[in-house]
Tab-separated table of C-alpha atoms (C1' of nucleotides) in Angstrom:
chain	number	residue	atom	x	y	z
A	1	UNK	CA	0.038	-0.045	-0.054
A	2	UNK	CA	2.800	2.391	0.691
A	3	UNK	CA	4.701	0.927	-2.182
A	4	UNK	CA	2.221	2.155	-4.618
A	5	UNK	CA	4.410	4.506	-6.321
A	6	UNK	CA	7.710	3.568	-8.054
A	7	UNK	CA	10.952	4.160	-6.459
A	8	UNK	CA	11.788	6.601	-9.288
A	9	UNK	CA	8.823	8.785	-8.290
A	10	UNK	CA	9.736	8.650	-4.668
A	11	UNK	CA	13.263	9.750	-5.386
A	12	UNK	CA	11.947	12.454	-7.788
A	13	UNK	CA	9.751	13.943	-5.240
A	14	UNK	CA	12.253	13.929	-2.490
A	15	UNK	CA	14.824	15.445	-4.718
A	16	UNK	CA	12.374	18.096	-5.889
A	17	UNK	CA	11.511	19.260	-2.488
A	18	UNK	CA	15.151	19.023	-1.434
A	19	UNK	CA	16.141	21.357	-4.407
A	20	UNK	CA	13.119	23.694	-3.792
A	21	UNK	CA	14.169	24.108	-0.202
A	22	UNK	CA	17.620	24.850	-1.094
A	23	UNK	CA	19.090	21.715	0.518
A	24	UNK	CA	20.700	20.985	-2.769
A	25	UNK	CA	22.273	24.239	-4.111
A	26	UNK	CA	21.921	25.414	-7.671
A	27	UNK	CA	24.815	24.318	-9.817
A	28	UNK	CA	25.488	21.313	-7.600
A	29	UNK	CA	25.973	18.081	-9.348
A	30	UNK	CA	23.627	15.006	-9.122
A	31	UNK	CA	25.676	11.987	-9.663
A	32	UNK	CA	23.584	8.738	-10.376
A	33	UNK	CA	25.751	6.537	-8.096
A	34	UNK	CA	25.624	9.168	-5.283
A	35	UNK	CA	21.802	8.911	-5.452
A	36	UNK	CA	22.067	5.151	-5.341
A	37	UNK	CA	24.201	5.384	-2.256
A	38	UNK	CA	21.733	7.819	-0.617
A	39	UNK	CA	18.472	6.370	-1.519
A	40	UNK	CA	19.279	2.724	-2.352
A	41	UNK	CA	18.115	0.880	-5.305
A	42	UNK	CA	19.991	0.966	-8.649
A	43	UNK	CA	20.934	3.351	-11.134
A	44	UNK	CA	17.902	2.846	-13.445
A	45	UNK	CA	15.448	4.401	-11.020
A	46	UNK	CA	17.604	7.241	-10.276
A	47	UNK	CA	18.191	8.109	-13.911
A	48	UNK	CA	14.579	8.219	-14.365
A	49	UNK	CA	14.170	10.466	-11.339
A	50	UNK	CA	16.746	12.833	-12.889
A	51	UNK	CA	14.792	12.787	-16.012
A	52	UNK	CA	11.658	13.791	-14.209
A	53	UNK	CA	13.508	16.554	-12.714
A	54	UNK	CA	14.744	17.871	-16.182
A	55	UNK	CA	11.197	17.586	-17.349
A	56	UNK	CA	10.351	20.217	-14.609
A	57	UNK	CA	13.316	22.377	-15.446
A	58	UNK	CA	14.905	21.726	-12.071
A	59	UNK	CA	18.079	20.199	-13.371
A	60	UNK	CA	19.979	20.442	-16.587
A	61	UNK	CA	21.368	17.511	-18.141
A	62	UNK	CA	24.081	17.316	-20.702
A	63	UNK	CA	24.811	14.147	-22.537
A	64	UNK	CA	27.833	12.116	-21.155
A	65	UNK	CA	28.455	14.968	-18.584
A	66	UNK	CA	25.719	14.387	-16.108
A	67	UNK	CA	23.077	16.538	-14.462
A	68	UNK	CA	23.300	19.773	-12.355
A	69	UNK	CA	20.658	21.549	-10.365
A	70	UNK	CA	19.603	24.501	-12.482
A	71	UNK	CA	21.307	27.755	-11.813
A	72	UNK	CA	19.324	30.586	-13.243
A	73	UNK	CA	20.819	33.808	-14.466
A	74	UNK	CA	18.959	37.062	-13.702
A	75	UNK	CA	17.810	37.324	-17.171
A	76	UNK	CA	16.269	33.806	-16.974
A	77	UNK	CA	14.604	34.582	-13.725
A	78	UNK	CA	13.211	37.710	-15.113
A	79	UNK	CA	11.910	35.730	-18.122
A	80	UNK	CA	10.177	33.318	-15.899
A	81	UNK	CA	8.543	36.026	-13.968
A	82	UNK	CA	7.225	37.781	-16.958
A	83	UNK	CA	5.560	34.566	-18.217
A	84	UNK	CA	4.102	34.131	-14.733
A	85	UNK	CA	2.729	37.500	-14.737
A	86	UNK	CA	1.058	37.041	-17.928
A	87	UNK	CA	-0.361	33.728	-17.132
A	88	UNK	CA	-1.691	34.304	-13.721
A	89	UNK	CA	-3.291	37.569	-14.943
A	90	UNK	CA	-4.971	35.432	-17.686
A	91	UNK	CA	-5.946	32.831	-14.804
A	92	UNK	CA	-7.696	35.835	-12.907
A	93	UNK	CA	-9.718	36.877	-15.839
A	94	UNK	CA	-10.923	33.560	-16.649
A	95	UNK	CA	-11.524	32.780	-12.975
A	96	UNK	CA	-13.795	35.823	-12.918
A	97	UNK	CA	-15.745	34.346	-15.844
A	98	UNK	CA	-15.761	30.792	-14.753
A	99	UNK	CA	-15.560	30.291	-10.951
A	100	UNK	CA	-18.855	29.068	-9.524
A	101	UNK	CA	-20.689	31.206	-6.954
A	102	UNK	CA	-19.742	28.723	-4.255
A	103	UNK	CA	-16.052	28.932	-5.262
A	104	UNK	CA	-16.230	32.730	-5.129
A	105	UNK	CA	-17.836	32.611	-1.536
A	106	UNK	CA	-15.133	30.244	-0.376
A	107	UNK	CA	-12.524	32.582	-1.695
A	108	UNK	CA	-13.983	35.436	0.259
A	109	UNK	CA	-14.032	33.429	3.329
A	110	UNK	CA	-10.428	32.521	2.907
A	111	UNK	CA	-9.596	36.236	2.898
A	112	UNK	CA	-11.481	36.793	5.993
A	113	UNK	CA	-9.543	34.109	7.677
A	114	UNK	CA	-6.335	35.657	6.351
A	115	UNK	CA	-7.316	38.928	7.717
A	116	UNK	CA	-7.842	37.433	11.132
A	117	UNK	CA	-4.431	35.641	10.981
A	118	UNK	CA	-2.630	38.796	10.085
A	119	UNK	CA	-4.087	40.642	12.933
A	120	UNK	CA	-3.291	38.053	15.469
A	121	UNK	CA	0.027	36.980	14.051
A	122	UNK	CA	1.392	40.422	13.019
A	123	UNK	CA	1.373	38.869	9.525
A	124	UNK	CA	4.786	37.204	9.912
A	125	UNK	CA	4.755	33.629	9.171
A	126	UNK	CA	1.487	32.242	8.142
A	127	UNK	CA	0.202	34.467	5.587
A	128	UNK	CA	3.381	34.405	3.332
A	129	UNK	CA	3.751	30.801	3.343
A	130	UNK	CA	0.607	28.701	2.750
A	131	UNK	CA	-1.866	31.615	2.711
A	132	UNK	CA	-0.481	33.541	-0.284
A	133	UNK	CA	-0.028	30.444	-2.216
A	134	UNK	CA	-3.464	29.111	-1.382
A	135	UNK	CA	-5.034	32.386	-2.676
A	136	UNK	CA	-3.202	32.182	-6.001
A	137	UNK	CA	-3.823	28.514	-6.255
A	138	UNK	CA	-7.413	28.873	-6.037
A	139	UNK	CA	-7.362	31.526	-8.591
A	140	UNK	CA	-5.627	29.302	-11.147
A	141	UNK	CA	-7.869	26.475	-10.384
A	142	UNK	CA	-10.809	28.804	-10.873
A	143	UNK	CA	-9.657	29.443	-14.371
A	144	UNK	CA	-10.926	25.889	-15.255
A	145	UNK	CA	-7.944	25.664	-17.640
A	146	UNK	CA	-6.132	22.515	-16.875
A	147	UNK	CA	-3.150	23.199	-19.039
A	148	UNK	CA	-2.778	26.738	-17.575
A	149	UNK	CA	-2.912	25.023	-14.134
A	150	UNK	CA	-0.135	22.547	-15.113
A	151	UNK	CA	2.073	25.304	-16.654
A	152	UNK	CA	1.791	27.578	-13.684
A	153	UNK	CA	1.738	24.983	-10.714
A	154	UNK	CA	3.852	22.255	-12.192
A	155	UNK	CA	6.385	24.128	-14.268
A	156	UNK	CA	6.900	27.617	-13.106
A	157	UNK	CA	5.944	27.162	-9.367
A	158	UNK	CA	8.796	25.084	-8.355
A	159	UNK	CA	11.407	27.348	-9.747
A	160	UNK	CA	9.825	30.416	-8.432
A	161	UNK	CA	9.701	28.942	-4.951
A	162	UNK	CA	13.235	27.847	-5.243
A	163	UNK	CA	14.423	31.300	-5.673
A	164	UNK	CA	12.188	32.490	-2.662
A	165	UNK	CA	11.671	35.920	-4.367
A	166	UNK	CA	7.933	35.584	-4.122
A	167	UNK	CA	7.777	34.998	-0.347
A	168	UNK	CA	10.530	37.458	0.422
A	169	UNK	CA	8.626	40.026	-1.424
A	170	UNK	CA	5.241	39.711	0.025
A	171	UNK	CA	6.730	39.297	3.609
A	172	UNK	CA	7.502	43.114	3.597
A	173	UNK	CA	3.875	43.947	3.065
A	174	UNK	CA	1.496	41.375	4.108
A	175	UNK	CA	-1.457	43.730	4.903
A	176	UNK	CA	-0.958	45.584	1.591
A	177	UNK	CA	-0.873	42.303	-0.202
A	178	UNK	CA	-4.142	41.377	1.662
A	179	UNK	CA	-5.830	44.555	0.548
A	180	UNK	CA	-4.830	43.793	-3.100
A	181	UNK	CA	-6.318	40.285	-2.703
A	182	UNK	CA	-9.386	41.620	-1.444
A	183	UNK	CA	-9.960	43.897	-4.373
A	184	UNK	CA	-9.194	41.089	-6.815
A	185	UNK	CA	-11.793	39.031	-5.200
A	186	UNK	CA	-14.373	41.807	-5.319
A	187	UNK	CA	-13.738	42.173	-9.069
A	188	UNK	CA	-14.224	38.355	-9.422
A	189	UNK	CA	-17.399	38.583	-7.389
A	190	UNK	CA	-18.612	41.312	-9.532
A	191	UNK	CA	-17.693	39.163	-12.613
A	192	UNK	CA	-15.559	42.099	-13.999
A	193	UNK	CA	-13.084	39.966	-15.834
A	194	UNK	CA	-11.029	42.745	-17.182
A	195	UNK	CA	-10.658	44.591	-13.879
A	196	UNK	CA	-9.821	41.314	-12.068
A	197	UNK	CA	-7.042	40.800	-14.610
A	198	UNK	CA	-5.787	44.220	-14.274
A	199	UNK	CA	-5.601	44.260	-10.449
A	200	UNK	CA	-3.768	40.817	-10.560
A	201	UNK	CA	-1.392	42.120	-13.097
A	202	UNK	CA	-0.604	44.993	-10.818
A	203	UNK	CA	-0.256	42.744	-7.826
A	204	UNK	CA	2.172	40.445	-9.427
A	205	UNK	CA	4.001	43.272	-11.144
A	206	UNK	CA	4.865	44.655	-7.593
A	207	UNK	CA	6.740	41.307	-7.044
A	208	UNK	CA	8.310	41.637	-10.311
A	209	UNK	CA	9.723	45.100	-9.733
A	210	UNK	CA	10.759	44.173	-6.296
A	211	UNK	CA	12.560	41.143	-7.787
A	212	UNK	CA	14.400	43.385	-10.284
A	213	UNK	CA	15.579	45.579	-7.544
A	214	UNK	CA	16.826	42.652	-5.640
A	215	UNK	CA	18.440	41.371	-8.704
A	216	UNK	CA	20.456	44.624	-9.155
A	217	UNK	CA	21.303	44.558	-5.323
A	218	UNK	CA	22.535	41.163	-5.373
A	219	UNK	CA	24.421	41.485	-8.585
A	220	UNK	CA	26.418	44.563	-7.372
A	221	UNK	CA	26.949	43.060	-3.966
A	222	UNK	CA	28.400	39.833	-5.358
A	223	UNK	CA	30.082	41.613	-8.242
A	224	UNK	CA	32.356	43.875	-5.946
B	1	UNK	CA	30.499	12.686	-35.882
B	2	UNK	CA	26.937	11.444	-37.001
B	3	UNK	CA	26.930	9.580	-33.660
B	4	UNK	CA	27.015	12.619	-31.617
B	5	UNK	CA	23.740	12.301	-30.100
B	6	UNK	CA	22.635	9.458	-28.046
B	7	UNK	CA	20.235	6.625	-29.345
B	8	UNK	CA	17.558	7.911	-26.933
B	9	UNK	CA	17.678	11.353	-28.347
B	10	UNK	CA	17.383	9.900	-31.920
B	11	UNK	CA	14.530	7.531	-31.216
B	12	UNK	CA	12.920	10.521	-29.457
B	13	UNK	CA	13.043	12.903	-32.247
B	14	UNK	CA	12.044	10.268	-34.667
B	15	UNK	CA	8.941	9.411	-32.690
B	16	UNK	CA	8.106	12.939	-31.941
B	17	UNK	CA	7.895	13.736	-35.664
B	18	UNK	CA	5.971	10.511	-36.290
B	19	UNK	CA	3.556	11.435	-33.698
B	20	UNK	CA	3.149	14.882	-35.048
B	21	UNK	CA	2.654	13.780	-38.560
B	22	UNK	CA	0.004	11.391	-37.408
B	23	UNK	CA	1.940	8.247	-38.327
B	24	UNK	CA	1.335	7.140	-34.935
B	25	UNK	CA	-2.230	7.971	-33.933
B	26	UNK	CA	-3.487	9.282	-30.725
B	27	UNK	CA	-4.310	6.747	-28.069
B	28	UNK	CA	-2.015	4.226	-29.805
B	29	UNK	CA	0.241	2.346	-27.398
B	30	UNK	CA	4.157	2.553	-27.397
B	31	UNK	CA	5.556	-0.733	-26.244
B	32	UNK	CA	9.063	-0.721	-25.219
B	33	UNK	CA	9.884	-3.931	-26.782
B	34	UNK	CA	8.115	-2.967	-30.075
B	35	UNK	CA	10.491	0.260	-30.084
B	36	UNK	CA	13.493	-2.258	-29.685
B	37	UNK	CA	12.316	-4.289	-32.666
B	38	UNK	CA	11.728	-1.119	-34.782
B	39	UNK	CA	14.829	0.990	-34.058
B	40	UNK	CA	17.218	-1.595	-32.464
B	41	UNK	CA	19.331	-1.223	-29.348
B	42	UNK	CA	17.901	-2.212	-25.982
B	43	UNK	CA	14.988	-1.142	-23.720
B	44	UNK	CA	16.824	1.418	-21.860
B	45	UNK	CA	17.190	3.948	-24.394
B	46	UNK	CA	13.649	3.489	-25.540
B	47	UNK	CA	12.384	4.069	-21.995
B	48	UNK	CA	14.433	7.292	-22.000
B	49	UNK	CA	12.996	8.346	-25.259
B	50	UNK	CA	9.446	7.578	-24.048
B	51	UNK	CA	10.104	9.771	-21.063
B	52	UNK	CA	11.318	12.603	-23.252
B	53	UNK	CA	7.989	12.315	-25.056
B	54	UNK	CA	6.193	12.498	-21.913
B	55	UNK	CA	8.142	15.701	-20.756
B	56	UNK	CA	6.744	17.337	-23.934
B	57	UNK	CA	3.352	16.220	-23.346
B	58	UNK	CA	3.331	13.987	-26.324
B	59	UNK	CA	2.603	10.691	-24.606
B	60	UNK	CA	0.866	9.775	-21.328
B	61	UNK	CA	2.612	7.179	-19.132
B	62	UNK	CA	0.856	5.199	-16.341
B	63	UNK	CA	2.972	3.166	-13.879
B	64	UNK	CA	3.107	-0.430	-14.875
B	65	UNK	CA	0.597	0.175	-17.744
B	66	UNK	CA	2.826	1.702	-20.442
B	67	UNK	CA	2.806	4.725	-22.594
B	68	UNK	CA	0.097	5.926	-24.989
B	69	UNK	CA	0.138	8.675	-27.540
B	70	UNK	CA	-1.739	11.558	-25.976
B	71	UNK	CA	-5.307	11.831	-27.009
B	72	UNK	CA	-6.733	15.330	-26.179
B	73	UNK	CA	-10.303	15.972	-25.481
B	74	UNK	CA	-11.927	18.984	-27.022
B	75	UNK	CA	-11.635	20.735	-23.778
B	76	UNK	CA	-8.092	20.162	-23.351
B	77	UNK	CA	-7.389	21.336	-27.032
B	78	UNK	CA	-9.308	24.593	-26.324
B	79	UNK	CA	-7.259	24.916	-23.037
B	80	UNK	CA	-4.024	24.671	-25.094
B	81	UNK	CA	-5.190	27.266	-27.489
B	82	UNK	CA	-6.195	29.673	-24.858
B	83	UNK	CA	-2.779	29.529	-23.402
B	84	UNK	CA	-1.100	29.914	-26.704
B	85	UNK	CA	-3.412	32.903	-27.609
B	86	UNK	CA	-2.244	34.597	-24.448
B	87	UNK	CA	1.470	33.801	-24.692
B	88	UNK	CA	1.803	34.714	-28.459
B	89	UNK	CA	0.083	37.865	-27.863
B	90	UNK	CA	2.413	38.682	-25.004
B	91	UNK	CA	5.387	37.690	-27.340
B	92	UNK	CA	4.202	39.961	-29.855
B	93	UNK	CA	4.044	42.945	-27.346
B	94	UNK	CA	7.684	42.218	-26.118
B	95	UNK	CA	8.762	41.823	-29.755
B	96	UNK	CA	7.519	45.303	-30.553
B	97	UNK	CA	9.631	46.597	-27.537
B	98	UNK	CA	12.642	44.496	-28.003
B	99	UNK	CA	13.295	43.544	-31.698
B	100	UNK	CA	16.095	45.254	-33.126
B	101	UNK	CA	15.649	47.456	-36.249
B	102	UNK	CA	17.354	44.879	-38.271
B	103	UNK	CA	15.073	42.096	-37.107
B	104	UNK	CA	12.003	44.327	-37.999
B	105	UNK	CA	13.414	44.958	-41.513
B	106	UNK	CA	14.032	41.245	-42.031
B	107	UNK	CA	10.484	40.624	-40.948
B	108	UNK	CA	9.072	43.017	-43.447
B	109	UNK	CA	11.232	41.299	-46.076
B	110	UNK	CA	9.781	37.954	-45.181
B	111	UNK	CA	6.276	39.330	-45.607
B	112	UNK	CA	7.075	40.712	-48.886
B	113	UNK	CA	8.314	37.336	-49.957
B	114	UNK	CA	5.133	35.766	-48.692
B	115	UNK	CA	3.077	38.114	-50.795
B	116	UNK	CA	4.967	37.174	-53.899
B	117	UNK	CA	4.593	33.485	-53.072
B	118	UNK	CA	0.819	33.701	-52.629
B	119	UNK	CA	0.329	35.603	-55.874
B	120	UNK	CA	2.322	33.024	-57.684
B	121	UNK	CA	1.252	30.004	-55.999
B	122	UNK	CA	-2.517	30.969	-55.334
B	123	UNK	CA	-1.522	30.584	-51.769
B	124	UNK	CA	-2.210	26.919	-51.425
B	125	UNK	CA	0.973	24.959	-50.098
B	126	UNK	CA	3.787	27.142	-49.227
B	127	UNK	CA	2.340	29.784	-47.206
B	128	UNK	CA	0.376	27.752	-44.789
B	129	UNK	CA	3.197	25.433	-43.961
B	130	UNK	CA	6.584	27.027	-43.400
B	131	UNK	CA	5.642	30.761	-44.152
B	132	UNK	CA	3.045	31.004	-41.347
B	133	UNK	CA	5.161	29.172	-38.831
B	134	UNK	CA	8.189	31.283	-39.837
B	135	UNK	CA	6.367	34.469	-39.178
B	136	UNK	CA	5.172	33.315	-35.727
B	137	UNK	CA	8.556	31.961	-34.908
B	138	UNK	CA	10.273	35.320	-35.642
B	139	UNK	CA	7.882	37.088	-33.448
B	140	UNK	CA	8.313	34.699	-30.532
B	141	UNK	CA	12.077	34.868	-30.949
B	142	UNK	CA	11.801	38.676	-30.992
B	143	UNK	CA	10.336	38.712	-27.670
B	144	UNK	CA	13.881	37.902	-26.206
B	145	UNK	CA	12.290	35.820	-23.636
B	146	UNK	CA	13.870	32.343	-23.779
B	147	UNK	CA	11.431	30.727	-21.439
B	148	UNK	CA	8.382	31.967	-23.508
B	149	UNK	CA	10.287	30.653	-26.504
B	150	UNK	CA	10.589	27.332	-24.800
B	151	UNK	CA	7.026	27.068	-23.668
B	152	UNK	CA	5.512	28.046	-27.052
B	153	UNK	CA	7.901	26.227	-29.530
B	154	UNK	CA	8.861	23.271	-27.140
B	155	UNK	CA	5.737	22.457	-25.281
B	156	UNK	CA	2.721	23.781	-27.301
B	157	UNK	CA	3.862	23.800	-30.731
B	158	UNK	CA	4.160	20.012	-31.198
B	159	UNK	CA	0.686	19.416	-29.796
B	160	UNK	CA	-0.878	22.155	-31.807
B	161	UNK	CA	0.780	20.948	-34.990
B	162	UNK	CA	-0.216	17.360	-34.195
B	163	UNK	CA	-3.897	18.371	-34.384
B	164	UNK	CA	-3.434	20.450	-37.671
B	165	UNK	CA	-6.023	23.007	-36.532
B	166	UNK	CA	-3.752	25.865	-37.179
B	167	UNK	CA	-2.858	24.932	-40.854
B	168	UNK	CA	-6.284	24.007	-41.669
B	169	UNK	CA	-7.699	27.167	-40.410
B	170	UNK	CA	-5.204	29.643	-42.216
B	171	UNK	CA	-5.408	27.548	-45.536
B	172	UNK	CA	-8.949	28.972	-46.071
B	173	UNK	CA	-7.837	32.569	-46.022
B	174	UNK	CA	-4.017	32.946	-46.688
B	175	UNK	CA	-4.454	36.363	-48.280
B	176	UNK	CA	-6.407	37.600	-45.223
B	177	UNK	CA	-3.816	36.122	-42.838
B	178	UNK	CA	-1.159	37.945	-44.809
B	179	UNK	CA	-2.861	41.172	-44.384
B	180	UNK	CA	-3.200	40.558	-40.692
B	181	UNK	CA	0.457	39.763	-40.550
B	182	UNK	CA	1.410	42.983	-42.338
B	183	UNK	CA	-0.618	45.143	-39.874
B	184	UNK	CA	0.964	43.451	-36.997
B	185	UNK	CA	4.555	44.073	-38.427
B	186	UNK	CA	3.491	47.721	-39.075
B	187	UNK	CA	2.608	48.018	-35.381
B	188	UNK	CA	5.946	46.478	-34.352
B	189	UNK	CA	7.848	48.714	-36.714
B	190	UNK	CA	6.107	51.636	-35.056
B	191	UNK	CA	7.117	50.345	-31.694
B	192	UNK	CA	3.327	50.365	-30.816
B	193	UNK	CA	3.521	47.443	-28.364
B	194	UNK	CA	-0.165	47.692	-27.171
B	195	UNK	CA	-1.505	47.657	-30.814
B	196	UNK	CA	0.861	44.760	-31.837
B	197	UNK	CA	-0.402	42.775	-29.043
B	198	UNK	CA	-4.043	43.494	-29.878
B	199	UNK	CA	-3.745	42.642	-33.549
B	200	UNK	CA	-1.951	39.363	-32.679
B	201	UNK	CA	-4.614	38.532	-30.396
B	202	UNK	CA	-7.187	39.047	-32.895
B	203	UNK	CA	-5.339	37.035	-35.437
B	204	UNK	CA	-5.048	33.905	-33.287
B	205	UNK	CA	-8.544	34.483	-31.973
B	206	UNK	CA	-9.627	33.872	-35.557
B	207	UNK	CA	-7.859	30.465	-35.215
B	208	UNK	CA	-9.536	29.726	-32.004
B	209	UNK	CA	-13.026	30.423	-32.932
B	210	UNK	CA	-12.568	28.399	-36.121
B	211	UNK	CA	-11.096	25.709	-34.113
B	212	UNK	CA	-14.272	25.773	-31.830
B	213	UNK	CA	-16.611	25.540	-34.747
B	214	UNK	CA	-14.751	22.618	-36.007
B	215	UNK	CA	-14.826	21.058	-32.631
B	216	UNK	CA	-18.624	21.382	-32.479
B	217	UNK	CA	-18.920	20.018	-36.065
B	218	UNK	CA	-16.624	16.966	-35.330
B	219	UNK	CA	-18.307	16.061	-32.092
B	220	UNK	CA	-21.887	16.328	-33.553
B	221	UNK	CA	-20.586	14.160	-36.641
B	222	UNK	CA	-18.861	11.546	-34.484
B	223	UNK	CA	-21.650	11.631	-31.962
B	224	UNK	CA	-24.488	10.596	-34.284
C	1	DA	C1'	55.747	29.249	-14.975
C	2	DT	C1'	52.422	28.012	-18.225
C	3	DA	C1'	50.496	25.555	-21.793
C	4	DC	C1'	49.523	21.381	-23.951
C	5	DA	C1'	49.205	16.191	-24.274
C	6	DG	C1'	48.140	11.854	-22.590
C	7	DA	C1'	46.958	8.247	-19.391
C	8	DG	C1'	44.035	6.881	-15.787
C	9	DG	C1'	39.932	7.075	-13.331
C	10	DA	C1'	35.074	8.318	-12.807
C	11	DT	C1'	30.669	8.803	-14.800
C	12	DT	C1'	27.292	8.265	-18.077
C	13	DG	C1'	24.989	5.510	-22.077
C	14	DT	C1'	23.770	1.016	-23.253
C	15	DA	C1'	22.640	-4.074	-22.867
C	16	DT	C1'	20.848	-8.077	-20.607
C	17	DA	C1'	18.588	-10.405	-16.797
C	18	DC	C1'	15.409	-10.746	-13.063
C	19	DA	C1'	11.298	-9.239	-10.266
C	20	DA	C1'	6.817	-7.109	-9.845
C	21	DT	C1'	2.624	-5.612	-11.759
C	22	DG	C1'	-1.060	-5.432	-14.979
C	23	DT	C1'	-3.956	-7.651	-18.524
C	24	DA	C1'	-6.405	-11.138	-20.849
C	25	DG	C1'	-8.406	-15.252	-21.425
C	26	DT	C1'	-10.647	-19.179	-19.428
C	27	DC	C1'	-13.116	-21.620	-16.150
C	28	DT	C1'	-16.408	-21.900	-12.651
C	29	DT	C1'	-20.443	-20.624	-10.331
C	30	DT	C1'	-24.920	-18.552	-9.881
D	1	DA	C1'	-25.944	-16.587	-20.120
D	2	DA	C1'	-23.516	-13.359	-17.261
D	3	DA	C1'	-20.557	-12.363	-13.683
D	4	DG	C1'	-16.541	-13.191	-10.957
D	5	DA	C1'	-12.227	-15.447	-9.873
D	6	DC	C1'	-8.051	-17.595	-11.076
D	7	DT	C1'	-4.166	-18.615	-13.955
D	8	DA	C1'	-0.990	-17.696	-17.419
D	9	DC	C1'	1.153	-14.403	-20.262
D	10	DA	C1'	2.923	-9.891	-21.546
D	11	DT	C1'	4.794	-5.645	-20.238
D	12	DT	C1'	6.916	-2.491	-17.047
D	13	DG	C1'	10.000	-1.579	-12.969
D	14	DT	C1'	14.498	-2.610	-11.255
D	15	DA	C1'	19.144	-4.731	-10.825
D	16	DT	C1'	23.628	-5.749	-12.757
D	17	DA	C1'	27.175	-5.846	-16.221
D	18	DC	C1'	29.630	-3.884	-20.036
D	19	DA	C1'	31.011	-0.021	-23.391
D	20	DA	C1'	31.787	4.675	-24.552
D	21	DT	C1'	32.715	9.209	-23.209
D	22	DC	C1'	34.397	12.854	-20.519
D	23	DC	C1'	36.888	14.922	-16.741
D	24	DT	C1'	41.092	15.309	-14.105
D	25	DC	C1'	45.636	14.908	-13.004
D	26	DT	C1'	50.292	14.429	-14.142
D	27	DG	C1'	54.174	15.058	-16.914
D	28	DT	C1'	56.755	17.152	-20.497
D	29	DA	C1'	58.035	20.870	-23.531
D	30	DT	C1'	58.326	25.538	-24.635
DNA sequence: ATACAGAGGATTGTATACAATGTAGTCTTT
DNA sequence: AAAGACTACATTGTATACAATCCTCTGTAT
C-alpha cells in the first residue's frame, strides 16, 4: 500500500523538495551513483528520477556529462516572472468568468481568515507561506484551464519558489498584499473579468519590480 | 560525428515527428519492446525516449501500464489554444519593444516574399506550412524571452501541429492572414506594443473560434 | 611558470537479466 | 448466459554488467 508509487517517483519528489528548499544548491551536481548510495536501489530508477527533474526544469542534463541543479541567471529569472505575470493575470480573468458562486464565496471566506491571522500574528509567518500560495492556487484552479494550471503550478511554481523571491517580496507588506487580494476577489465576485485581470497584473507586477531591484542589489553585492 | 547524439535522443526525435505527422495515432500504445524491434538497441534508451516524449506532453505514461500517444479531448485542446493565444500575444508585445531594427526589417522582407509567393502560388501550399510558422517563430524569438520561446515552441507547438487545426484554419484565407501579418509588423515597426499585441490577439483568436466551430462539427458528426 | 598532451579514473550510455505488476483469457458458479 | 475469480502471459520496473565518453591529474616541453 505504501509501495504504490515507483521508486523513481519517490526519489523524484524527495529530490524536488530538497532542491526547492535549497538543501541541494543551484549548480550542484547530481551523480547517479551518489543517489544510489543515498536512496538505495539501482541506477535505473535514479536516472528516471533525474529525467523527471529535467522535465520540470529543475535540473539541466548534458549528454555524457551528467546533471546539475539548474542555476538561473538574472535574465532567465526575469523571463520566468514575465511569463508568470502574464499567465496568472490570464487565470484571474478566466476565474472571474468561470468560478462558481460557491467558489467565490469560499475565496472570500479564505480572505477573511487571512485577515484574522494577520491581525493575530502580525502577519509574519502564516500568510506569506501557505496563505499567499493558497490564494493564488484557487484563482488558478478557478480558471478551469487544466493546461494553464499545469504550466503555472507544475513548471513555473517550483522554480519560483526555489528562488524565494515571491515569499520574500510579500513578507514586507502582508497587509498591503491582503488588500490587493481583497480587491481582486471583489472584481471576481462582480464578474468584472477585465478589472480582475488588471488588478492581478498590478499585484504580481509589484513582485516583479521588487525582484528586479533585488537582482540589481545582489549582482552589485556579489560583483564587488 | 554522426553519432554525436545518443540513441535515446534519436529515437525521441523520430517518434516525435512520427506522432506530430499522425503516423502514430492518438491513443496508440508505445511498447518498449516494439520500439526495440523497430529501432534496434535495448529497452533502456527506448524508455528514455518515451520519457522525453512524456516531458513534452506527447505521450501519457501510467505506472506499470505503459505509454500511449496523447489523445486530447476537445476541452484540453481549447485549453491549449487559450494559453497559446495569451502567450503569443504577449510575445508580440515584447517583440515590439525588443526587436532590433534589423530584425524588424528582415520581418518586413519576409512578408514581401510571402506576398509574392501567394500571388504566384494561389496561396495553397507554401504559405500555410513554413511561411506561417516562420512568421510566428520570428515574433516569438523577437520577444527575447527564452522561457516564453521554450514554452511556445517546445511544449505547445508540437501538440498544436499534431492536431493540424492551425494550418487547416489559415489555409482557408491565406491572403487575409497575410494582411493581418502585415498590420502586425507595421505596429511592431512603429514600436506600438499595445497595438501589436491586440492585433496578434485578434489574429490568433480567429484560429481559436475556427477551432471551436470545427470542434462542434466533429463532435456532432461522430456523436451521431 | 604556463600551456598542452596523454593516461588513468570516474561517470554516463547501453545491454541483458530478473522481479513485480497489469492484462487477458478461461473456467467456474450462480 | 452473465458475472466473477483464477491462472498464464505480457509488459513494465528494477538490478547488474559492459561499453563509450568525459573529466582530471600528471608529466613534459616551450
